[in-house]
XYZ file of C-alpha atoms in Angstrom:
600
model
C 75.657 -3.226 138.530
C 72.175 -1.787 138.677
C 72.421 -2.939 142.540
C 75.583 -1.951 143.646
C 75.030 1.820 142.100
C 71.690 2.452 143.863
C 73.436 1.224 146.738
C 76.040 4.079 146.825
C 73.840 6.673 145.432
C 71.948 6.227 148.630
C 74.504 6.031 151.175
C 76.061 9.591 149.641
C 72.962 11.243 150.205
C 72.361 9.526 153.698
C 75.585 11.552 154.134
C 74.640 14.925 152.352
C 71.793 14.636 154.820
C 73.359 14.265 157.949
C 75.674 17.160 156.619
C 72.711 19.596 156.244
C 71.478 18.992 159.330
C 74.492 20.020 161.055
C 74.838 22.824 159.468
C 70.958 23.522 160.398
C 71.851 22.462 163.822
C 74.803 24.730 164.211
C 73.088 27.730 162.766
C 70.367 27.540 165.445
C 72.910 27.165 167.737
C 74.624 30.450 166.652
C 71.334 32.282 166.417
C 70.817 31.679 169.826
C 74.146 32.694 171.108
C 74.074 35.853 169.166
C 70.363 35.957 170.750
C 72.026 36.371 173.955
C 74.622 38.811 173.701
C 73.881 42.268 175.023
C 73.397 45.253 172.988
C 76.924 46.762 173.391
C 78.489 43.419 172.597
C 76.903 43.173 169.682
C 77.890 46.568 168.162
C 81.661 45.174 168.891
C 81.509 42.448 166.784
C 79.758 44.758 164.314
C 82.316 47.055 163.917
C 85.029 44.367 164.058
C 83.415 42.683 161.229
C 83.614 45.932 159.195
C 86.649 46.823 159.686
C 88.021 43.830 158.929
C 85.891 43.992 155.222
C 87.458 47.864 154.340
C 90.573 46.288 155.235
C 89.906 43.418 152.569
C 89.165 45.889 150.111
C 91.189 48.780 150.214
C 94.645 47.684 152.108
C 95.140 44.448 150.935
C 95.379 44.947 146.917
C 98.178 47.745 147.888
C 99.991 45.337 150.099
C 99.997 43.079 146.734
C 101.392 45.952 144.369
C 104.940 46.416 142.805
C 106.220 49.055 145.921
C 106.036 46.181 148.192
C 107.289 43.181 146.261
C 110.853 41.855 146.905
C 113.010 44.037 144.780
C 113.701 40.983 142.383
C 110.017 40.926 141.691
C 109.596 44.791 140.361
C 111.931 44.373 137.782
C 110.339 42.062 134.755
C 113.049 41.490 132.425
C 111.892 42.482 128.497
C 111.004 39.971 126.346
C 113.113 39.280 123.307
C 110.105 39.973 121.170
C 108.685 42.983 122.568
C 112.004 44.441 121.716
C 111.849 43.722 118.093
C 108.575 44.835 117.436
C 109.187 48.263 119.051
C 112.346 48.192 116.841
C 109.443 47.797 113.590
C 107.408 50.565 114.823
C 110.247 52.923 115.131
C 111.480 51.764 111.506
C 107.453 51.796 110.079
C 107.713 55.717 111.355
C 110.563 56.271 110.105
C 109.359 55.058 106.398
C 106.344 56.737 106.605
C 107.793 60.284 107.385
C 109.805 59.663 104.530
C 107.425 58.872 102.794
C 105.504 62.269 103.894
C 108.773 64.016 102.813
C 108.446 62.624 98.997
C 105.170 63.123 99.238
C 105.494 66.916 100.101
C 108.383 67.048 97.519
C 106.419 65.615 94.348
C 103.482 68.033 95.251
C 105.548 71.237 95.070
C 106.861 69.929 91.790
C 103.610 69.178 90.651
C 101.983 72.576 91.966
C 104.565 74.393 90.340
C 104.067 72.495 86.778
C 100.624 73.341 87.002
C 101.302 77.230 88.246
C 103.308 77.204 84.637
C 100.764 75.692 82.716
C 97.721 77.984 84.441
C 99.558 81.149 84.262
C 100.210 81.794 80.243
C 101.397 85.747 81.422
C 104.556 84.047 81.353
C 106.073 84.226 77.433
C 109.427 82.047 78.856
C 109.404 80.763 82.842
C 112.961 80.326 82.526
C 114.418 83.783 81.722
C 117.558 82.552 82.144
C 118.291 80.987 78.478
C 116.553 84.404 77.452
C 119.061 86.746 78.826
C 121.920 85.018 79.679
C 123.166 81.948 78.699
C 122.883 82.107 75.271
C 124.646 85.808 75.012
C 127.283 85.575 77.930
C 129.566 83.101 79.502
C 130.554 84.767 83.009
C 133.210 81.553 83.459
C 134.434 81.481 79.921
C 137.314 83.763 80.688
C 136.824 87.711 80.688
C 138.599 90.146 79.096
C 139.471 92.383 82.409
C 140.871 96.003 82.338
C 143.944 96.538 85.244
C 141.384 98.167 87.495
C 138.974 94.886 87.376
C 141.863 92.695 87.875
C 142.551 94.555 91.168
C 139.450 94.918 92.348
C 138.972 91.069 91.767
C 141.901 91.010 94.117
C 140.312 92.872 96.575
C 137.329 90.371 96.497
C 139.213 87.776 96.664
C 141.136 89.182 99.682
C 137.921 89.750 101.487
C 136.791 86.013 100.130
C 139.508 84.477 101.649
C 139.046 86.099 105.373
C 135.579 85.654 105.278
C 136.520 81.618 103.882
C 138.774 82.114 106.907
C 137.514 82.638 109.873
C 133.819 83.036 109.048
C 132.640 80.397 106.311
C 128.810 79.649 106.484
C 128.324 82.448 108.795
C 126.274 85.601 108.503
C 129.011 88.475 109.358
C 132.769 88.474 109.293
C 134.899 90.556 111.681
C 138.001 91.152 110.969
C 140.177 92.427 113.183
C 139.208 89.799 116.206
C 139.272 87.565 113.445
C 135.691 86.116 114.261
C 132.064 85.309 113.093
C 129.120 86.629 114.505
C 125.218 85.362 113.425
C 121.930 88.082 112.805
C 119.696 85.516 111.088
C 121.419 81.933 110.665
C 121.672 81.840 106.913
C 125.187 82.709 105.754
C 124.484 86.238 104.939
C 127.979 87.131 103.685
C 128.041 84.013 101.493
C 124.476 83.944 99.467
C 124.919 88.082 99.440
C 128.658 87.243 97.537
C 126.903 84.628 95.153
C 126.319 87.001 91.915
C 129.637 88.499 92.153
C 131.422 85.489 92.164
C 129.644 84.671 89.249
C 130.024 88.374 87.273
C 133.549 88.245 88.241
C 134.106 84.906 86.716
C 135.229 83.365 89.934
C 134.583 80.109 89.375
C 136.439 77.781 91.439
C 134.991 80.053 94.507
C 131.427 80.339 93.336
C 131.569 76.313 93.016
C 132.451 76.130 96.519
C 129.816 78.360 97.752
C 127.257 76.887 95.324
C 128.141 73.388 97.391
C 127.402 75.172 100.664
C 124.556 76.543 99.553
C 122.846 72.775 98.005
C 124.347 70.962 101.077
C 123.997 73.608 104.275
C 121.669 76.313 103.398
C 118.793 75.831 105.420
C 115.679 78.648 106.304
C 114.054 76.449 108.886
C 115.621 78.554 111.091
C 113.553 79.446 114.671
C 114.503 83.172 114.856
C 113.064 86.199 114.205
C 114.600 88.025 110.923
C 113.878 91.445 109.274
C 111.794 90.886 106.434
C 113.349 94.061 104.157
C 116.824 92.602 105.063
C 116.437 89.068 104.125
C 114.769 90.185 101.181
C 117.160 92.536 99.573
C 120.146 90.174 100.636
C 119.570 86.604 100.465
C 115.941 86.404 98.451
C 117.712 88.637 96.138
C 120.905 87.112 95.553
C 119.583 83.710 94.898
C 117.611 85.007 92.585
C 120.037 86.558 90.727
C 122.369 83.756 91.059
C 119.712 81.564 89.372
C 119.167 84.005 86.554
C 122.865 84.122 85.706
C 123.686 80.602 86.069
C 120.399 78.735 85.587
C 121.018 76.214 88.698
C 117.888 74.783 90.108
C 119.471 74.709 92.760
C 119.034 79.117 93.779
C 115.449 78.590 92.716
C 114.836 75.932 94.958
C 116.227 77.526 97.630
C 114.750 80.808 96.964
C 111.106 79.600 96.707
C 111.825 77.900 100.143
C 112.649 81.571 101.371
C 109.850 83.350 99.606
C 107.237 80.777 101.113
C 108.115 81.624 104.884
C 108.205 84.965 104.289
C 104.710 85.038 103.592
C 103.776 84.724 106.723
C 104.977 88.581 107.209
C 102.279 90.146 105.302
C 99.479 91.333 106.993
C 96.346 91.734 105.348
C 93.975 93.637 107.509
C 96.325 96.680 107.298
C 98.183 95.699 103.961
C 101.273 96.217 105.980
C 103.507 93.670 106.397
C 105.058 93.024 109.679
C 108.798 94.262 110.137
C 110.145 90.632 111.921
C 108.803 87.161 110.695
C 110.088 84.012 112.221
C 111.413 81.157 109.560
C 110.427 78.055 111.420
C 107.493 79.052 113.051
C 105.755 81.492 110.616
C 105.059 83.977 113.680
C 105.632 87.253 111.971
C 105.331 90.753 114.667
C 106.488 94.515 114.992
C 109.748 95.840 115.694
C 110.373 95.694 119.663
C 110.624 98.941 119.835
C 107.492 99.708 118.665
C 104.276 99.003 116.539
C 105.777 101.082 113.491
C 107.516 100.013 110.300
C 110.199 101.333 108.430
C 108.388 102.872 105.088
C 110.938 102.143 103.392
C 111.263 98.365 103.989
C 108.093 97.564 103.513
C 107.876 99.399 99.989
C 111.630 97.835 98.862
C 110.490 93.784 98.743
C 108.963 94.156 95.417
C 111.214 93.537 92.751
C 112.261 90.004 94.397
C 108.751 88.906 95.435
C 107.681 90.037 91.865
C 110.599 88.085 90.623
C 109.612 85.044 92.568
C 106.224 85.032 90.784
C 107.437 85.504 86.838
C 109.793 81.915 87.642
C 107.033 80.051 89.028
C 104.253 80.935 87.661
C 102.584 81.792 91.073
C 100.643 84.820 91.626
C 100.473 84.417 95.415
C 104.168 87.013 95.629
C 103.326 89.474 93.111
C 99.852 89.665 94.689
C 101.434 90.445 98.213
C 103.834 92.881 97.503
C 101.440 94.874 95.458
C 98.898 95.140 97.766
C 101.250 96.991 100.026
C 102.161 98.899 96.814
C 98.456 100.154 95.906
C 97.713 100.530 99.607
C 101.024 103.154 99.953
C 99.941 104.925 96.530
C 96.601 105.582 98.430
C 97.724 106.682 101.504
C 98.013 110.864 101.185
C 101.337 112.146 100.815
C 103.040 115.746 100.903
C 103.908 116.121 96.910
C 104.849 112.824 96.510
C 107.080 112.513 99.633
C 106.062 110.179 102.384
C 107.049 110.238 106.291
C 109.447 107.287 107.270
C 106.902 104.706 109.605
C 103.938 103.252 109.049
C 102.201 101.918 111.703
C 101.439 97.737 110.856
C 98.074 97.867 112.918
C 96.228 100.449 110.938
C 98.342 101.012 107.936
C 98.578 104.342 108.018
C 101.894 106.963 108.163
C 103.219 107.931 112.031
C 101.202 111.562 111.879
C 104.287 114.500 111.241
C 107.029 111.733 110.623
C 110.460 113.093 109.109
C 110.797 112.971 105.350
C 113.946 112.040 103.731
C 115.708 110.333 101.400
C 118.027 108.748 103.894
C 117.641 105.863 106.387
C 114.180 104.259 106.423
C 112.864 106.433 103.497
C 115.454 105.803 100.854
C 114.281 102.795 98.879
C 110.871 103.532 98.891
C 111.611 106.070 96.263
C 113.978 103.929 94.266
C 111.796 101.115 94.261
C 109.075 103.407 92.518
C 111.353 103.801 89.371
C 112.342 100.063 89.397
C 108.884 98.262 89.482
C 108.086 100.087 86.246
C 110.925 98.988 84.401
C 110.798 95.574 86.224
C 107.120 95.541 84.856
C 108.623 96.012 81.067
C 107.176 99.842 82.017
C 103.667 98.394 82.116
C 102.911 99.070 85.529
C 102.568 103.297 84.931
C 101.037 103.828 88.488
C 104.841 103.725 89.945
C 106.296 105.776 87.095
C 103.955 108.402 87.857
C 104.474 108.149 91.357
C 108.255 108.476 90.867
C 107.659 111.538 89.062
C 105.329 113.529 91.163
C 108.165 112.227 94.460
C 110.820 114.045 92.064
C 108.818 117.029 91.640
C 108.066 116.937 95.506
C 111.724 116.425 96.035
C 112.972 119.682 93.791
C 110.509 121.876 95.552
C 110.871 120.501 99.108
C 114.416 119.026 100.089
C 116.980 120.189 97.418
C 119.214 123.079 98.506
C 122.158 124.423 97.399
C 125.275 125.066 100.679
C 127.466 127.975 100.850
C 130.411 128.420 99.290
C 130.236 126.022 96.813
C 127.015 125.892 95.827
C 126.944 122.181 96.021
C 123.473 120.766 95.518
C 121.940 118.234 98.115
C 119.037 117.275 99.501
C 117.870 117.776 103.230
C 114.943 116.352 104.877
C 111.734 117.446 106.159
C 111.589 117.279 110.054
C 108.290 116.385 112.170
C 107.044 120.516 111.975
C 108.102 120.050 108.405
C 110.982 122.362 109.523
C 114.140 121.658 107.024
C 117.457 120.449 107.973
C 120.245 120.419 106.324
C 121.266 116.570 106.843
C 121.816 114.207 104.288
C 122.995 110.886 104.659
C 125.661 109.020 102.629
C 122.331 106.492 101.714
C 120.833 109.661 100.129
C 123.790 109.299 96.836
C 121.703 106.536 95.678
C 119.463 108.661 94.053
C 122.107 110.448 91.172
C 121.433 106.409 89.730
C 117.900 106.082 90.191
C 117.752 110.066 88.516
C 120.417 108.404 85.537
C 118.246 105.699 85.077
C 115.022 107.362 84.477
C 116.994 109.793 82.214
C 117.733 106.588 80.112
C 114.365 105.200 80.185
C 112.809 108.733 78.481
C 112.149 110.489 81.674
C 113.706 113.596 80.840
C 116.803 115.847 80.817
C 116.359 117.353 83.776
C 116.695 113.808 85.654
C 120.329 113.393 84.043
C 121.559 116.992 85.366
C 120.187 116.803 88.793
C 121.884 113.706 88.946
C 125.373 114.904 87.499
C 125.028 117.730 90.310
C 124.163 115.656 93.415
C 126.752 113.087 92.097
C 129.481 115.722 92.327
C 128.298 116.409 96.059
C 128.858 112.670 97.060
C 132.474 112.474 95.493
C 133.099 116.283 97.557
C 132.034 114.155 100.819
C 134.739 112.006 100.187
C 137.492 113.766 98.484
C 137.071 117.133 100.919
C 137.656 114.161 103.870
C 141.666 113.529 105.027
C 141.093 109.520 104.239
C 139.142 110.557 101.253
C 136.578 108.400 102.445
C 132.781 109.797 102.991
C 131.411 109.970 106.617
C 127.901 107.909 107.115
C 126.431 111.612 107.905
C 127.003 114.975 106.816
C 125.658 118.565 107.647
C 125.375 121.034 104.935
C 126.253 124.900 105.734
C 123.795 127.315 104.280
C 124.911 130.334 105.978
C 127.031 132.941 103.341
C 130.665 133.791 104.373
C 131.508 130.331 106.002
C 134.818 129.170 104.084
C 133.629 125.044 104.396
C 129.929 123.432 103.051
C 130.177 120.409 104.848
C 129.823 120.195 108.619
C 130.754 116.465 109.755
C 129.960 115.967 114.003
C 132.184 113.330 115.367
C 129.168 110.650 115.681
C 128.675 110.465 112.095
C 132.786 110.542 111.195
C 132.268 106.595 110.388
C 132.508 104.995 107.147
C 130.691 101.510 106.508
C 132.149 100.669 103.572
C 129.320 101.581 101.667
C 128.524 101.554 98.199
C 126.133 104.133 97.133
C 128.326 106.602 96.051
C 129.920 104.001 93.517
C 126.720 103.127 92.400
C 125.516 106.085 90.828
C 129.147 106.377 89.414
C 128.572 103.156 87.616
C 124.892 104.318 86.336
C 126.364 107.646 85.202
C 130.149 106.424 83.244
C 127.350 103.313 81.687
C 125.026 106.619 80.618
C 127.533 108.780 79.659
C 131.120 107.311 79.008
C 132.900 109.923 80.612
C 136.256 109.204 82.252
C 135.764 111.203 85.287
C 133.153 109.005 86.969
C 135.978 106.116 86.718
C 138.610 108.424 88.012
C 136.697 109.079 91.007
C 135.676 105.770 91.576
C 139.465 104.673 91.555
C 140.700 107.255 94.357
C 137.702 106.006 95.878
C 138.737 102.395 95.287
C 142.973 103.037 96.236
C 141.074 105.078 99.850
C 139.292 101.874 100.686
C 142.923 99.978 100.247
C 144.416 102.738 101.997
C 142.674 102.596 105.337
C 139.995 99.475 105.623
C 141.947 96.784 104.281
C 143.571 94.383 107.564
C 146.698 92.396 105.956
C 145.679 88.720 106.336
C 141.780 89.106 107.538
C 139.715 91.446 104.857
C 138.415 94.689 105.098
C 136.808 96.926 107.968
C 134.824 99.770 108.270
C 136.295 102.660 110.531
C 135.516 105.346 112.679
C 136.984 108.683 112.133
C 137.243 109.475 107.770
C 138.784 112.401 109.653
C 141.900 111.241 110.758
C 144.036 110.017 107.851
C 146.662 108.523 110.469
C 144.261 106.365 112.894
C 140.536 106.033 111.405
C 140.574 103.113 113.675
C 138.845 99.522 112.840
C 134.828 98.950 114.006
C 136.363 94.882 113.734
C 132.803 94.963 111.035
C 132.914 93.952 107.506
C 129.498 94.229 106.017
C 127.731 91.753 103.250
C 127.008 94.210 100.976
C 130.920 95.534 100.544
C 130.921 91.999 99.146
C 127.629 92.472 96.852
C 127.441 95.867 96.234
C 130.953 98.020 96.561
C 132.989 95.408 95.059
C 130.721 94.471 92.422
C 129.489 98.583 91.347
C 133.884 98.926 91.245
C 134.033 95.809 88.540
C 131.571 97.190 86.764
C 132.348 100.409 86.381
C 135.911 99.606 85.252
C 134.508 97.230 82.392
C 134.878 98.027 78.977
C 132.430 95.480 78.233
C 128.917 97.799 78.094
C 127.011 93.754 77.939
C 128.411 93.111 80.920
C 124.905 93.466 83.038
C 123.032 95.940 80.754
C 120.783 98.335 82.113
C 118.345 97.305 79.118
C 118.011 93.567 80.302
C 118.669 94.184 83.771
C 117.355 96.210 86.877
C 119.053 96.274 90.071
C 117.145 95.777 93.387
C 118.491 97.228 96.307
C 121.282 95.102 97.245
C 122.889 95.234 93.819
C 121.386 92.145 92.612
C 120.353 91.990 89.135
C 117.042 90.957 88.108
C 115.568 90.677 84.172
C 113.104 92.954 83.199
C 110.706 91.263 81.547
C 107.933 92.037 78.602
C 105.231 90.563 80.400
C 103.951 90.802 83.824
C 101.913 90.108 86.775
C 99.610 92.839 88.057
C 99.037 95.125 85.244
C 97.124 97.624 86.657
């Protein structure tokens, strides 16, 4: 064996020998051929040799790539597996958002548990057991006078179009029988909610209450007006909560409340006019960098509401910084010019003072966050008072013949003209209702007087129904005191008038305030009702036989008209009392309550 192996092992390298010296042999050889090439010939091969190596490198991996495989050979078919665990991921993200959602959902609860137990301002954060429940049963079956009964008739009549042709959507109109959308969340239907309930509708407020759990959604990506979704849907869930005591109008008014938020701006103290829902991007009106004084001073009764039934500062503490930051600002007796510029938070230098459009709330508002307060927060009270006193001395006039009493505004030379809007009759209530909270006698006969000038703007009209506008004549020997140009003929259906009726029959008892409030009532019947598709408002109160349709009926005929009408034909004085109760702007109720936020 030993043999035989050394045997081979030497053969194989006789052989590995022989090998290496051909190789030696042939490398001399090429040495010496290369030797003898010329110059030239050699940079040939040189540059042969390199191109050849950059084609190695560079075009021979793209030759290999996917583009220029056989088509069958691109394509790799998915494996079975891969498939399913992509199918896991999706379903693992899936869990885990909703797990995120629960997540968020549990911490809300617990935030506002702990708001309740942190905040002890709060004698009872549910008000609703307080005021309502245990005193009044709105779907227990009313006792309803013949007028209620047919003004319920008239809501439902207006229900049913909207129902109709517009369910879920912001406006009806009802002469093209169609819907149209300004902020995407059912406007007409969350404004309606506290009717239905004060009118003991119950089968209808059921149905919107369902709409409202299942459909009602604020993560909606456009721009809304912050006084308008305030006053209309902020408000009206509130209210609805307070009367009913369903989680489900706090829920969804705490939702609202929390995007809206993002409107308030606190370098100025001036909230922004537009805020979007989704995206919390809140910015000025387009036309300008100005807000309307009045909508940024008529959010605090709701945000102040939101506060007192959760337990969170953070909206009381909002609103009343713009409050305290308006009371600073200087004023002409109380009176204050109509925009406010967001950037700097002060008034538009000479701005028009009135009582009307874009100034009207700011002054009712004043009155109302004192009561709201359970009259602890004086600083409005005494506002209110000195804007009365700047009111008497500044706008009021009496026209020519009659002598009726209205109030003008204040034009940008502080010239006065002898305009007054329709808006302007909401004072007569706000002037009632400080009468009845000690204010004063004076307050309950200025507001008997200016009350009889809103009825005159209807009952002097053919339709008996008052124009938006009205001129009054101050010149003696003129046989007519209201002047009424053909642009401000239209009626909106509003409710103002009606309102201060209400206050003032509640204050008073007497008859005539219902009386007038009927021929107002039959007027509407007369010429805005459309047989089969609700009511309209209409252009000309001037012409009893074609007023003609604007094809608009507006939220608040629903949540303010109607409602003021029920009211003030009830002989039931519990029915919404002025002692437990304060109205915001849209004719929502909210409790007044002994304790509050922001005593200052």
């Amino acid at each position: 064996m030993s043999s035989t192996f050394k045997r081979d092992v030497t053969i194989n390298l006789g052989a590995f020998s022989d090998s290496i010296s051909d190789v030696t042999r042939k490398r001399q050889s090429i040495l010496r051929s290369w030797r003898r090439l010329s110059s030239l010939q050699r940079l040939i091969i040189g540059i042969v040799l390199l191109s050849t190596v950059v084609i190695a490198l560079f075009v021979l991996p793209s030759l290999m790539s996917n583009e220029n495989r056989p088509e069958f050979d691109k394509v790799q078919p998915k494996k079975e597996s891969e498939s399913f665990e992509e199918l896991h991921q999706i379903a693992d993200v899936q869990k885990l958002d909703k797990n995120l959602e629960d997540l968020k959902k549990k911490a809300l609860q617990d935030q506002l548990i702990e708001n309740e137990r942190k905040f002890p301002f709060i004698n009872n954060p549910d008000p609703v057991k307080q005021h309502i429940i245990s005193t009044y049963d709105f779907f227990g079956g009313q006792q309803q006078t013949p007028r209620q009964k047919q003004v319920v008739e008239a809501f439902k009549h207006a229900w049913s179009a909207y129902k109709k042709y517009a369910w879920g959507k912001d406006e009806l109109h009802p002469l093209s029988k169609t819907s149209s959308e300004w902020f995407g969340t059912g406007l007409t239907l969350v404004d309606s909610l506290d009717t239905l309930i004060i009118m003991g509708l119950k089968e209808e407020y059921d149905e919107a209450k369902a709409w409202v759990e299942d459909q009602l959604t604020f993560n909606v990506d456009k721009y809304v007006n912050l006084f308008e979704i305030t006053i209309r849907n902020l408000g009206a869930l509130l209210a609805a909560y307070h009367l009913t005591g369903h989680e489900v109008m706090k829920i969804k008014a705490i939702d609202l409340g929390e995007r809206l938020l993002n409107a308030f701006n606190h370098n100025s103290k001036i909230p922004y006019s537009d805020v979007n829902l989704a995206n919390g991007i809140a910015r000025p009106p387009k036309w300008g960098p100005d807000s309307s004084t009045s909508e940024v001073t008529t959010i605090q009764l709701e945000f102040r509401d939101l506060s007192l039934i959760t337990g969170n500062p953070r909206f009381a503490d909002a609103v009343h910084e713009v409050s305290m930051h308006v009371h600073e600002l200087p004023k002409t007796d109380g009176l204050v010019p109509i925009f406010i510029n967001a950037n700097s938070g002060d008034f538009r230098p000479a701005g028009t003072i009135t009582l009307g459009a874009r100034g009207d709330s700011y002054y009712e508002y004043l009155l109302k966050q004192w009561l709201q307060s359970g009259k602890k927060l004086k600083v409005f009270k005494e506002d209110f008072d000195e804007s009365y006193r700047g009111v008497k001395k500044s706008l009021m006039r009496r026209s020519e013949p009659s002598k009726l009493l209205f109030i003008g505004e204040l034009l940008s030379g502080r010239s006065f003209s002898p305009k007054m809007d329709h808006l302007v009759c909401f004072y007569p209530a706000t002037l009632a209702l400080a009468y009845h909270h000690g204010m004063g006698n004076e307050y309950l006969e200025d507001a008997k007087d200016l009350l009889n000038t809103c009825y005159e703007m209807y009952n002097r009209m053919p339709t008996k129904l008052s124009p938006e506008i009205v001129y009054f004549n101050l010149a003696q020997g003129v046989e007519e005191d209201l002047i009424v140009k053909p642009l401000d003929a239209h009626n909106l259906l509003r409710p103002e008038t009606v309102e201060s009726m209400f206050y003032l029959y509640r204050l008073t008892r007497n008859e005539t305030y219902r009386d007038q409030a009927w021929q107002i009532f039959l007027a509407f019947e007369k010429h805005t009702k459309l047989p089969e598709s609700g009511y309209s408002s209409i252009n000309n109160v001037k012409d009893a036989g074609n007023p003609r349709f604007r094809d608009k009926m507006e939220s608040f005929f629903l949540s303010e008209t109607l409602k003021y009408l029920y009211l003030i034909f009830s002989d039931d004085f519990n029915l919404i009392s002025l002692d437990d109760f304060v109205f915001n702007s849209e004719g929502h109720p909210l409790p007044i309550y002994n304790d509050s936020v922001n005593e200052k």
